[in-house]
Every structure is written in C-alpha cells, then in structure tokens.
C-alpha cells in the first residue's frame, strides 16, 4: 500500500506544551502527521523549546502587539496559513478566539480541554470539579466552534477523583490521559477516519458519533499508538 502523505499540523500553545510533546512523540512513532510549526502567543512558553529540540519551526506572535482580538486573530491566521496546515491543534493556547478565526478553520481545528465536557467549560476545571464533590473527572478532545469549549466532542478519558486529591494531583492524573487522547484523535483525523459532519457531529469511520468515544472503550490497537 502507498504511504500516506503526512498531514501538516500547526500547533498553537501558550505554556508547557506537554500535549504538544505527546503529538511530537506520536509523529516520531509513525502517526501520519508532520508538525509543520508551533506558534505561541508567549515568548517564554516552554513548548517552544520542545519544538526546537525536534527542529520544528517556531513562531511567537504576541497578542500584546495588537489593539484588538480581531487584529490579532487575523495576523495569527495569516501566520498559520504560511504553513498550509490540514489541521490546527490548540494545545494549551490560552486565548479566546474570534468567530472569524474559528470559521476560518471550521472542521480542521481541535482543542483539548481538561474536563468531561459539557461540564466545566473555561478555567480552573480541576478545582471546580473538586468543589462540586465529583467522583469522576477527565478530559475531552473536541472540534472548535465559536462557543468556548462548546464544540462537538470526539474523544474523552475519565479518571477517578481520589480521597485527598487537590487540584494539582487531579490535574496530573487528567494530563496523563490527555497525552493519550489528543494523539489518538489527531491520528484518526490524519488517517481520514474522522471529520466534522455537516450535521455538526464528529463522524468516525463514516458514522456520526451519538456520544463521545471513550478512551477505555478503545481496543488495544486503537490506543496503542497514543501511549
Ligand atoms: C492542558 O490541561 C489542556 O487540557 C489545557 O491546557 C493545558 C495545557 O497543558 N487546554 P500543556 O501546555 O499541554 O502541558
């Protein structure tokens, strides 16, 4: 069988970039992606260093250099498009995006969010889950729509909330799962198995998802590449 041309991916980050690292690792293990660039809105984001270590082009575009969100998002879109990505991944990119920007990448932009969406959109998800007395928490990969953390969910991973957990302990447990589900969903997309349907739902292997996929339900072959 002919080798698939790797899908060019642009990753947007603001911080540590551990999810970016999981995607880099997936590429190194043979996922059909090519991380074409990493763009950060912060020059001190450690994820930039991770990219440099793998000779991935990096760019910094500071939102502070723009007077409004529209101006920043337009410049960001132009920068992204220089790398002609088939997929844009938000990997800890701490910016609220304008509708125009989201439309520009409709169906080809994903985000990872540290909660079991639709629960706990926005910030401080781990503390909010603890405060609510949840016994279960997790992370979600979703297509990005104009509604903040409200796009159709593709894949989730659940973790237990354990006695004595604080937000940091819970975040670490969730993050470990994030590093599995993000590469898995990105690989599905790159393999042409996943798309955003015109019905607004993710379609996997030609079937609209009625509910998000769950990491625990994936067979060993599916999740193997993400470990
Ligand atoms: C992750 O918890 C992700 O879910 C959220 O931001 C955090 C980014 O972490 N969107 P990292 O920069 O990938 O380490």
PDB file of C-alpha atoms and ligand atoms in Angstrom:
ATOM      1  CA  UNK A   1       0.000   0.000   0.000  1.00  0.00           C
ATOM      2  CA  UNK A   2       1.240   3.507  -0.813  1.00  0.00           C
ATOM      3  CA  UNK A   3       2.443   5.517   2.173  1.00  0.00           C
ATOM      4  CA  UNK A   4       0.056   8.270   3.195  1.00  0.00           C
ATOM      5  CA  UNK A   5       1.463  11.796   2.876  1.00  0.00           C
ATOM      6  CA  UNK A   6       1.732  13.104   6.434  1.00  0.00           C
ATOM      7  CA  UNK A   7      -0.867  15.708   7.360  1.00  0.00           C
ATOM      8  CA  UNK A   8       0.695  19.116   8.056  1.00  0.00           C
ATOM      9  CA  UNK A   9      -0.324  20.224  11.547  1.00  0.00           C
ATOM     10  CA  UNK A  10       0.158  23.621  13.174  1.00  0.00           C
ATOM     11  CA  UNK A  11       0.065  23.656  16.985  1.00  0.00           C
ATOM     12  CA  UNK A  12      -0.856  26.747  18.996  1.00  0.00           C
ATOM     13  CA  UNK A  13       0.475  26.904  22.542  1.00  0.00           C
ATOM     14  CA  UNK A  14       0.896  29.296  25.444  1.00  0.00           C
ATOM     15  CA  UNK A  15       2.742  27.242  28.030  1.00  0.00           C
ATOM     16  CA  UNK A  16       4.392  23.977  28.950  1.00  0.00           C
ATOM     17  CA  UNK A  17       3.429  22.153  25.781  1.00  0.00           C
ATOM     18  CA  UNK A  18       3.164  18.671  27.254  1.00  0.00           C
ATOM     19  CA  UNK A  19       0.289  17.904  24.880  1.00  0.00           C
ATOM     20  CA  UNK A  20       2.434  19.205  22.032  1.00  0.00           C
ATOM     21  CA  UNK A  21       5.108  16.770  23.211  1.00  0.00           C
ATOM     22  CA  UNK A  22       2.600  13.922  23.068  1.00  0.00           C
ATOM     23  CA  UNK A  23       1.851  14.865  19.454  1.00  0.00           C
ATOM     24  CA  UNK A  24       5.547  15.098  18.595  1.00  0.00           C
ATOM     25  CA  UNK A  25       6.024  11.662  20.136  1.00  0.00           C
ATOM     26  CA  UNK A  26       3.122  10.309  18.085  1.00  0.00           C
ATOM     27  CA  UNK A  27       4.728  11.685  14.926  1.00  0.00           C
ATOM     28  CA  UNK A  28       8.021  10.047  15.870  1.00  0.00           C
ATOM     29  CA  UNK A  29       6.199   6.742  16.405  1.00  0.00           C
ATOM     30  CA  UNK A  30       4.794   6.935  12.882  1.00  0.00           C
ATOM     31  CA  UNK A  31       1.442   8.726  13.098  1.00  0.00           C
ATOM     32  CA  UNK A  32       0.800  10.211   9.633  1.00  0.00           C
ATOM     33  CA  UNK A  33       1.297  13.804  10.772  1.00  0.00           C
ATOM     34  CA  UNK A  34       4.017  16.387  10.274  1.00  0.00           C
ATOM     35  CA  UNK A  35       4.043  19.139  12.867  1.00  0.00           C
ATOM     36  CA  UNK A  36       4.814  21.968  10.478  1.00  0.00           C
ATOM     37  CA  UNK A  37       5.049  24.763  13.040  1.00  0.00           C
ATOM     38  CA  UNK A  38       4.464  25.635  16.668  1.00  0.00           C
ATOM     39  CA  UNK A  39       3.093  29.110  17.319  1.00  0.00           C
ATOM     40  CA  UNK A  40       2.960  30.674  20.765  1.00  0.00           C
ATOM     41  CA  UNK A  41       1.486  33.947  21.943  1.00  0.00           C
ATOM     42  CA  UNK A  42       4.101  33.946  24.708  1.00  0.00           C
ATOM     43  CA  UNK A  43       7.843  34.049  24.052  1.00  0.00           C
ATOM     44  CA  UNK A  44       8.583  32.175  27.310  1.00  0.00           C
ATOM     45  CA  UNK A  45       6.368  29.167  26.587  1.00  0.00           C
ATOM     46  CA  UNK A  46       8.396  26.021  27.278  1.00  0.00           C
ATOM     47  CA  UNK A  47       6.639  24.294  24.406  1.00  0.00           C
ATOM     48  CA  UNK A  48       8.739  26.403  22.026  1.00  0.00           C
ATOM     49  CA  UNK A  49      11.834  24.732  23.439  1.00  0.00           C
ATOM     50  CA  UNK A  50      10.262  21.312  22.946  1.00  0.00           C
ATOM     51  CA  UNK A  51       9.666  22.180  19.289  1.00  0.00           C
ATOM     52  CA  UNK A  52      13.206  23.467  18.762  1.00  0.00           C
ATOM     53  CA  UNK A  53      14.617  20.214  20.133  1.00  0.00           C
ATOM     54  CA  UNK A  54      12.863  18.458  17.257  1.00  0.00           C
ATOM     55  CA  UNK A  55      13.755  21.061  14.615  1.00  0.00           C
ATOM     56  CA  UNK A  56      10.147  22.133  14.289  1.00  0.00           C
ATOM     57  CA  UNK A  57       9.804  25.768  13.130  1.00  0.00           C
ATOM     58  CA  UNK A  58       8.573  28.085  15.889  1.00  0.00           C
ATOM     59  CA  UNK A  59       6.902  31.482  15.786  1.00  0.00           C
ATOM     60  CA  UNK A  60       5.906  33.905  18.524  1.00  0.00           C
ATOM     61  CA  UNK A  61       3.001  36.232  17.913  1.00  0.00           C
ATOM     62  CA  UNK A  62       2.203  38.331  20.960  1.00  0.00           C
ATOM     63  CA  UNK A  63      -1.371  39.418  21.411  1.00  0.00           C
ATOM     64  CA  UNK A  64       0.035  42.462  23.215  1.00  0.00           C
ATOM     65  CA  UNK A  65       1.194  43.830  19.876  1.00  0.00           C
ATOM     66  CA  UNK A  66      -2.389  44.099  18.625  1.00  0.00           C
ATOM     67  CA  UNK A  67      -5.061  46.577  19.607  1.00  0.00           C
ATOM     68  CA  UNK A  68      -7.969  44.157  19.451  1.00  0.00           C
ATOM     69  CA  UNK A  69      -8.830  40.478  19.165  1.00  0.00           C
ATOM     70  CA  UNK A  70      -9.808  40.784  15.511  1.00  0.00           C
ATOM     71  CA  UNK A  71      -6.412  42.212  14.579  1.00  0.00           C
ATOM     72  CA  UNK A  72      -4.510  39.540  16.486  1.00  0.00           C
ATOM     73  CA  UNK A  73      -6.629  36.693  15.127  1.00  0.00           C
ATOM     74  CA  UNK A  74      -6.280  37.935  11.536  1.00  0.00           C
ATOM     75  CA  UNK A  75      -2.484  38.074  11.890  1.00  0.00           C
ATOM     76  CA  UNK A  76      -2.480  34.675  13.592  1.00  0.00           C
ATOM     77  CA  UNK A  77      -4.496  33.170  10.749  1.00  0.00           C
ATOM     78  CA  UNK A  78      -2.128  34.606   8.161  1.00  0.00           C
ATOM     79  CA  UNK A  79       0.849  33.196  10.066  1.00  0.00           C
ATOM     80  CA  UNK A  80      -0.773  29.775  10.395  1.00  0.00           C
ATOM     81  CA  UNK A  81      -1.619  29.674   6.690  1.00  0.00           C
ATOM     82  CA  UNK A  82       2.021  30.163   5.725  1.00  0.00           C
ATOM     83  CA  UNK A  83       2.469  26.553   6.881  1.00  0.00           C
ATOM     84  CA  UNK A  84      -0.579  25.315   4.927  1.00  0.00           C
ATOM     85  CA  UNK A  85      -1.886  23.049   7.682  1.00  0.00           C
ATOM     86  CA  UNK A  86      -4.548  20.433   7.191  1.00  0.00           C
ATOM     87  CA  UNK A  87      -5.239  20.630  10.919  1.00  0.00           C
ATOM     88  CA  UNK A  88      -4.723  23.271  13.602  1.00  0.00           C
ATOM     89  CA  UNK A  89      -4.393  21.945  17.147  1.00  0.00           C
ATOM     90  CA  UNK A  90      -4.893  24.123  20.190  1.00  0.00           C
ATOM     91  CA  UNK A  91      -2.597  22.690  22.831  1.00  0.00           C
ATOM     92  CA  UNK A  92      -2.935  24.858  25.906  1.00  0.00           C
ATOM     93  CA  UNK A  93      -3.460  28.021  23.836  1.00  0.00           C
ATOM     94  CA  UNK A  94      -4.833  30.466  26.376  1.00  0.00           C
ATOM     95  CA  UNK A  95      -6.709  32.815  24.110  1.00  0.00           C
ATOM     96  CA  UNK A  96     -10.397  33.296  23.404  1.00  0.00           C
ATOM     97  CA  UNK A  97     -10.807  33.126  19.630  1.00  0.00           C
ATOM     98  CA  UNK A  98     -12.979  35.356  17.480  1.00  0.00           C
ATOM     99  CA  UNK A  99     -15.780  33.889  15.419  1.00  0.00           C
ATOM    100  CA  UNK A 100     -13.972  34.908  12.218  1.00  0.00           C
ATOM    101  CA  UNK A 101     -10.908  32.911  13.247  1.00  0.00           C
ATOM    102  CA  UNK A 102     -12.948  29.878  14.217  1.00  0.00           C
ATOM    103  CA  UNK A 103     -14.825  29.999  10.903  1.00  0.00           C
ATOM    104  CA  UNK A 104     -11.554  30.141   9.018  1.00  0.00           C
ATOM    105  CA  UNK A 105     -10.596  26.726  10.431  1.00  0.00           C
ATOM    106  CA  UNK A 106     -14.031  25.175  10.654  1.00  0.00           C
ATOM    107  CA  UNK A 107     -13.752  21.398  10.708  1.00  0.00           C
ATOM    108  CA  UNK A 108      -9.972  21.484  10.833  1.00  0.00           C
ATOM    109  CA  UNK A 109      -9.248  22.821  14.310  1.00  0.00           C
ATOM    110  CA  UNK A 110      -9.261  20.796  17.530  1.00  0.00           C
ATOM    111  CA  UNK A 111      -8.813  21.609  21.185  1.00  0.00           C
ATOM    112  CA  UNK A 112      -8.125  19.612  24.310  1.00  0.00           C
ATOM    113  CA  UNK A 113      -9.927  20.651  27.447  1.00  0.00           C
ATOM    114  CA  UNK A 114      -9.333  19.319  30.964  1.00  0.00           C
ATOM    115  CA  UNK A 115     -12.873  18.316  31.892  1.00  0.00           C
ATOM    116  CA  UNK A 116     -15.601  15.939  30.846  1.00  0.00           C
ATOM    117  CA  UNK A 117     -17.387  18.424  28.596  1.00  0.00           C
ATOM    118  CA  UNK A 118     -20.039  19.760  28.671  1.00  0.00           C
ATOM    119  CA  UNK A 119     -19.126  20.010  32.348  1.00  0.00           C
ATOM    120  CA  UNK A 120     -16.704  22.728  33.427  1.00  0.00           C
ATOM    121  CA  UNK A 121     -16.025  24.833  30.392  1.00  0.00           C
ATOM    122  CA  UNK A 122     -13.485  27.591  30.947  1.00  0.00           C
ATOM    123  CA  UNK A 123     -10.766  27.795  33.585  1.00  0.00           C
ATOM    124  CA  UNK A 124      -9.939  26.118  36.921  1.00  0.00           C
ATOM    125  CA  UNK A 125     -11.713  22.924  35.935  1.00  0.00           C
ATOM    126  CA  UNK A 126      -9.954  20.681  38.458  1.00  0.00           C
ATOM    127  CA  UNK A 127     -10.718  22.860  41.474  1.00  0.00           C
ATOM    128  CA  UNK A 128     -14.303  23.283  40.325  1.00  0.00           C
ATOM    129  CA  UNK A 129     -14.729  19.519  39.980  1.00  0.00           C
ATOM    130  CA  UNK A 130     -13.327  19.034  43.498  1.00  0.00           C
ATOM    131  CA  UNK A 131     -15.536  21.771  44.934  1.00  0.00           C
ATOM    132  CA  UNK A 132     -18.574  20.123  43.372  1.00  0.00           C
ATOM    133  CA  UNK A 133     -17.724  16.793  45.010  1.00  0.00           C
ATOM    134  CA  UNK A 134     -17.341  14.953  41.702  1.00  0.00           C
ATOM    135  CA  UNK A 135     -16.198  11.349  41.940  1.00  0.00           C
ATOM    136  CA  UNK A 136     -15.101  11.340  38.295  1.00  0.00           C
ATOM    137  CA  UNK A 137     -13.306  13.902  36.146  1.00  0.00           C
ATOM    138  CA  UNK A 138     -11.374  13.812  32.894  1.00  0.00           C
ATOM    139  CA  UNK A 139     -10.501  15.429  29.601  1.00  0.00           C
ATOM    140  CA  UNK A 140     -12.108  15.954  26.199  1.00  0.00           C
ATOM    141  CA  UNK A 141     -10.891  16.473  22.643  1.00  0.00           C
ATOM    142  CA  UNK A 142     -13.330  18.455  20.536  1.00  0.00           C
ATOM    143  CA  UNK A 143     -13.669  20.284  17.261  1.00  0.00           C
ATOM    144  CA  UNK A 144     -13.557  24.017  17.834  1.00  0.00           C
ATOM    145  CA  UNK A 145     -16.653  26.102  17.251  1.00  0.00           C
ATOM    146  CA  UNK A 146     -17.392  29.707  18.167  1.00  0.00           C
ATOM    147  CA  UNK A 147     -18.786  28.646  21.549  1.00  0.00           C
ATOM    148  CA  UNK A 148     -15.951  28.495  24.103  1.00  0.00           C
ATOM    149  CA  UNK A 149     -15.192  24.827  24.892  1.00  0.00           C
ATOM    150  CA  UNK A 150     -18.579  24.059  23.351  1.00  0.00           C
ATOM    151  CA  UNK A 151     -17.665  22.294  20.107  1.00  0.00           C
ATOM    152  CA  UNK A 152     -18.604  18.694  19.306  1.00  0.00           C
ATOM    153  CA  UNK A 153     -16.682  16.268  21.487  1.00  0.00           C
ATOM    154  CA  UNK A 154     -14.729  13.497  19.767  1.00  0.00           C
ATOM    155  CA  UNK A 155     -12.963  11.535  22.477  1.00  0.00           C
ATOM    156  CA  UNK A 156     -12.910  11.645  26.274  1.00  0.00           C
ATOM    157  CA  UNK A 157     -10.929   9.998  29.043  1.00  0.00           C
ATOM    158  CA  UNK A 158     -12.259   9.599  32.554  1.00  0.00           C
ATOM    159  CA  UNK A 159     -10.267   9.473  35.765  1.00  0.00           C
ATOM    160  CA  UNK A 160     -11.435   8.902  39.317  1.00  0.00           C
ATOM    161  CA  UNK A 161     -11.312  11.677  41.881  1.00  0.00           C
ATOM    162  CA  UNK A 162      -9.476  10.109  44.827  1.00  0.00           C
ATOM    163  CA  UNK A 163      -9.703  10.932  48.527  1.00  0.00           C
ATOM    164  CA  UNK A 164      -7.159  13.594  49.434  1.00  0.00           C
ATOM    165  CA  UNK A 165      -6.869  14.928  45.889  1.00  0.00           C
ATOM    166  CA  UNK A 166      -6.028  18.573  45.482  1.00  0.00           C
ATOM    167  CA  UNK A 167      -6.258  20.382  42.153  1.00  0.00           C
ATOM    168  CA  UNK A 168      -2.620  19.639  41.307  1.00  0.00           C
ATOM    169  CA  UNK A 169      -2.922  15.895  41.941  1.00  0.00           C
ATOM    170  CA  UNK A 170      -6.117  15.698  39.950  1.00  0.00           C
ATOM    171  CA  UNK A 171      -4.643  17.781  37.113  1.00  0.00           C
ATOM    172  CA  UNK A 172      -1.661  15.429  36.865  1.00  0.00           C
ATOM    173  CA  UNK A 173      -3.949  12.393  36.628  1.00  0.00           C
ATOM    174  CA  UNK A 174      -6.001  14.079  33.920  1.00  0.00           C
ATOM    175  CA  UNK A 175      -2.952  15.301  31.994  1.00  0.00           C
ATOM    176  CA  UNK A 176      -1.597  11.778  31.671  1.00  0.00           C
ATOM    177  CA  UNK A 177      -4.842  10.853  29.909  1.00  0.00           C
ATOM    178  CA  UNK A 178      -4.765  13.983  27.773  1.00  0.00           C
ATOM    179  CA  UNK A 179      -1.483  12.744  26.366  1.00  0.00           C
ATOM    180  CA  UNK A 180      -3.256   9.643  25.112  1.00  0.00           C
ATOM    181  CA  UNK A 181      -6.496  11.027  23.743  1.00  0.00           C
ATOM    182  CA  UNK A 182      -5.110  14.001  21.827  1.00  0.00           C
ATOM    183  CA  UNK A 183      -2.705  11.998  19.652  1.00  0.00           C
ATOM    184  CA  UNK A 184      -5.399   9.379  19.109  1.00  0.00           C
ATOM    185  CA  UNK A 185      -7.954  11.897  17.810  1.00  0.00           C
ATOM    186  CA  UNK A 186      -5.344  13.686  15.700  1.00  0.00           C
ATOM    187  CA  UNK A 187      -4.257  10.386  14.191  1.00  0.00           C
ATOM    188  CA  UNK A 188      -7.862   9.492  13.336  1.00  0.00           C
ATOM    189  CA  UNK A 189      -8.185  12.837  11.558  1.00  0.00           C
ATOM    190  CA  UNK A 190      -4.885  12.401   9.733  1.00  0.00           C
ATOM    191  CA  UNK A 191      -5.881   8.923   8.615  1.00  0.00           C
ATOM    192  CA  UNK A 192      -9.071  10.333   7.104  1.00  0.00           C
ATOM    193  CA  UNK A 193     -11.241   8.429   9.574  1.00  0.00           C
ATOM    194  CA  UNK A 194     -12.531  11.458  11.446  1.00  0.00           C
ATOM    195  CA  UNK A 195     -14.233  14.580  10.176  1.00  0.00           C
ATOM    196  CA  UNK A 196     -16.744  17.157  11.319  1.00  0.00           C
ATOM    197  CA  UNK A 197     -20.006  16.322   9.567  1.00  0.00           C
ATOM    198  CA  UNK A 198     -22.412  18.831   8.082  1.00  0.00           C
ATOM    199  CA  UNK A 199     -24.788  17.780  10.864  1.00  0.00           C
ATOM    200  CA  UNK A 200     -22.332  19.350  13.314  1.00  0.00           C
ATOM    201  CA  UNK A 201     -21.284  15.996  14.756  1.00  0.00           C
ATOM    202  CA  UNK A 202     -17.939  14.267  14.557  1.00  0.00           C
ATOM    203  CA  UNK A 203     -18.076  11.368  12.094  1.00  0.00           C
ATOM    204  CA  UNK A 204     -15.758   8.437  12.758  1.00  0.00           C
ATOM    205  CA  UNK A 205     -15.328   5.786  10.082  1.00  0.00           C
ATOM    206  CA  UNK A 206     -18.342   7.231   8.276  1.00  0.00           C
ATOM    207  CA  UNK A 207     -20.686   7.110  11.260  1.00  0.00           C
ATOM    208  CA  UNK A 208     -21.871  10.169  13.203  1.00  0.00           C
ATOM    209  CA  UNK A 209     -20.984   9.902  16.877  1.00  0.00           C
ATOM    210  CA  UNK A 210     -24.055   9.879  19.104  1.00  0.00           C
ATOM    211  CA  UNK A 211     -21.823  10.313  22.116  1.00  0.00           C
ATOM    212  CA  UNK A 212     -18.112  10.972  22.501  1.00  0.00           C
ATOM    213  CA  UNK A 213     -15.781   7.990  22.199  1.00  0.00           C
ATOM    214  CA  UNK A 214     -14.227   6.911  25.483  1.00  0.00           C
ATOM    215  CA  UNK A 215     -10.581   6.009  25.841  1.00  0.00           C
ATOM    216  CA  UNK A 216     -11.456   2.994  27.975  1.00  0.00           C
ATOM    217  CA  UNK A 217     -13.647   1.613  25.185  1.00  0.00           C
ATOM    218  CA  UNK A 218     -10.944   1.731  22.529  1.00  0.00           C
ATOM    219  CA  UNK A 219      -9.329  -1.572  21.807  1.00  0.00           C
ATOM    220  CA  UNK A 220      -5.619  -2.011  22.345  1.00  0.00           C
ATOM    221  CA  UNK A 221      -4.798  -1.393  18.699  1.00  0.00           C
ATOM    222  CA  UNK A 222      -6.547   1.984  18.694  1.00  0.00           C
ATOM    223  CA  UNK A 223      -4.937   3.384  21.784  1.00  0.00           C
ATOM    224  CA  UNK A 224      -1.555   1.714  21.325  1.00  0.00           C
ATOM    225  CA  UNK A 225      -0.186   4.499  19.163  1.00  0.00           C
ATOM    226  CA  UNK A 226      -1.020   7.110  21.733  1.00  0.00           C
ATOM    227  CA  UNK A 227       0.732   5.537  24.715  1.00  0.00           C
TER     228      UNK A 227
HETATM  229  C1  LIG B   1      -3.959  21.153  29.408  1.00  0.00           C
HETATM  230  O1  LIG B   1      -4.530  20.829  30.641  1.00  0.00           O
HETATM  231  C2  LIG B   1      -5.031  21.307  28.362  1.00  0.00           C
HETATM  232  O2  LIG B   1      -6.117  20.470  28.562  1.00  0.00           O
HETATM  233  C3  LIG B   1      -5.453  22.733  28.552  1.00  0.00           C
HETATM  234  O3  LIG B   1      -4.273  23.427  28.849  1.00  0.00           O
HETATM  235  C4  LIG B   1      -3.326  22.541  29.422  1.00  0.00           C
HETATM  236  C5  LIG B   1      -2.104  22.610  28.563  1.00  0.00           C
HETATM  237  O4  LIG B   1      -1.046  21.874  29.080  1.00  0.00           O
HETATM  238  N1  LIG B   1      -6.140  23.215  27.385  1.00  0.00           N
HETATM  239  P1  LIG B   1       0.244  21.647  28.197  1.00  0.00           P
HETATM  240  O5  LIG B   1       0.763  23.043  27.811  1.00  0.00           O
HETATM  241  O6  LIG B   1      -0.123  20.833  27.020  1.00  0.00           O
HETATM  242  O7  LIG B   1       1.221  20.953  29.109  1.00  0.00           O
END
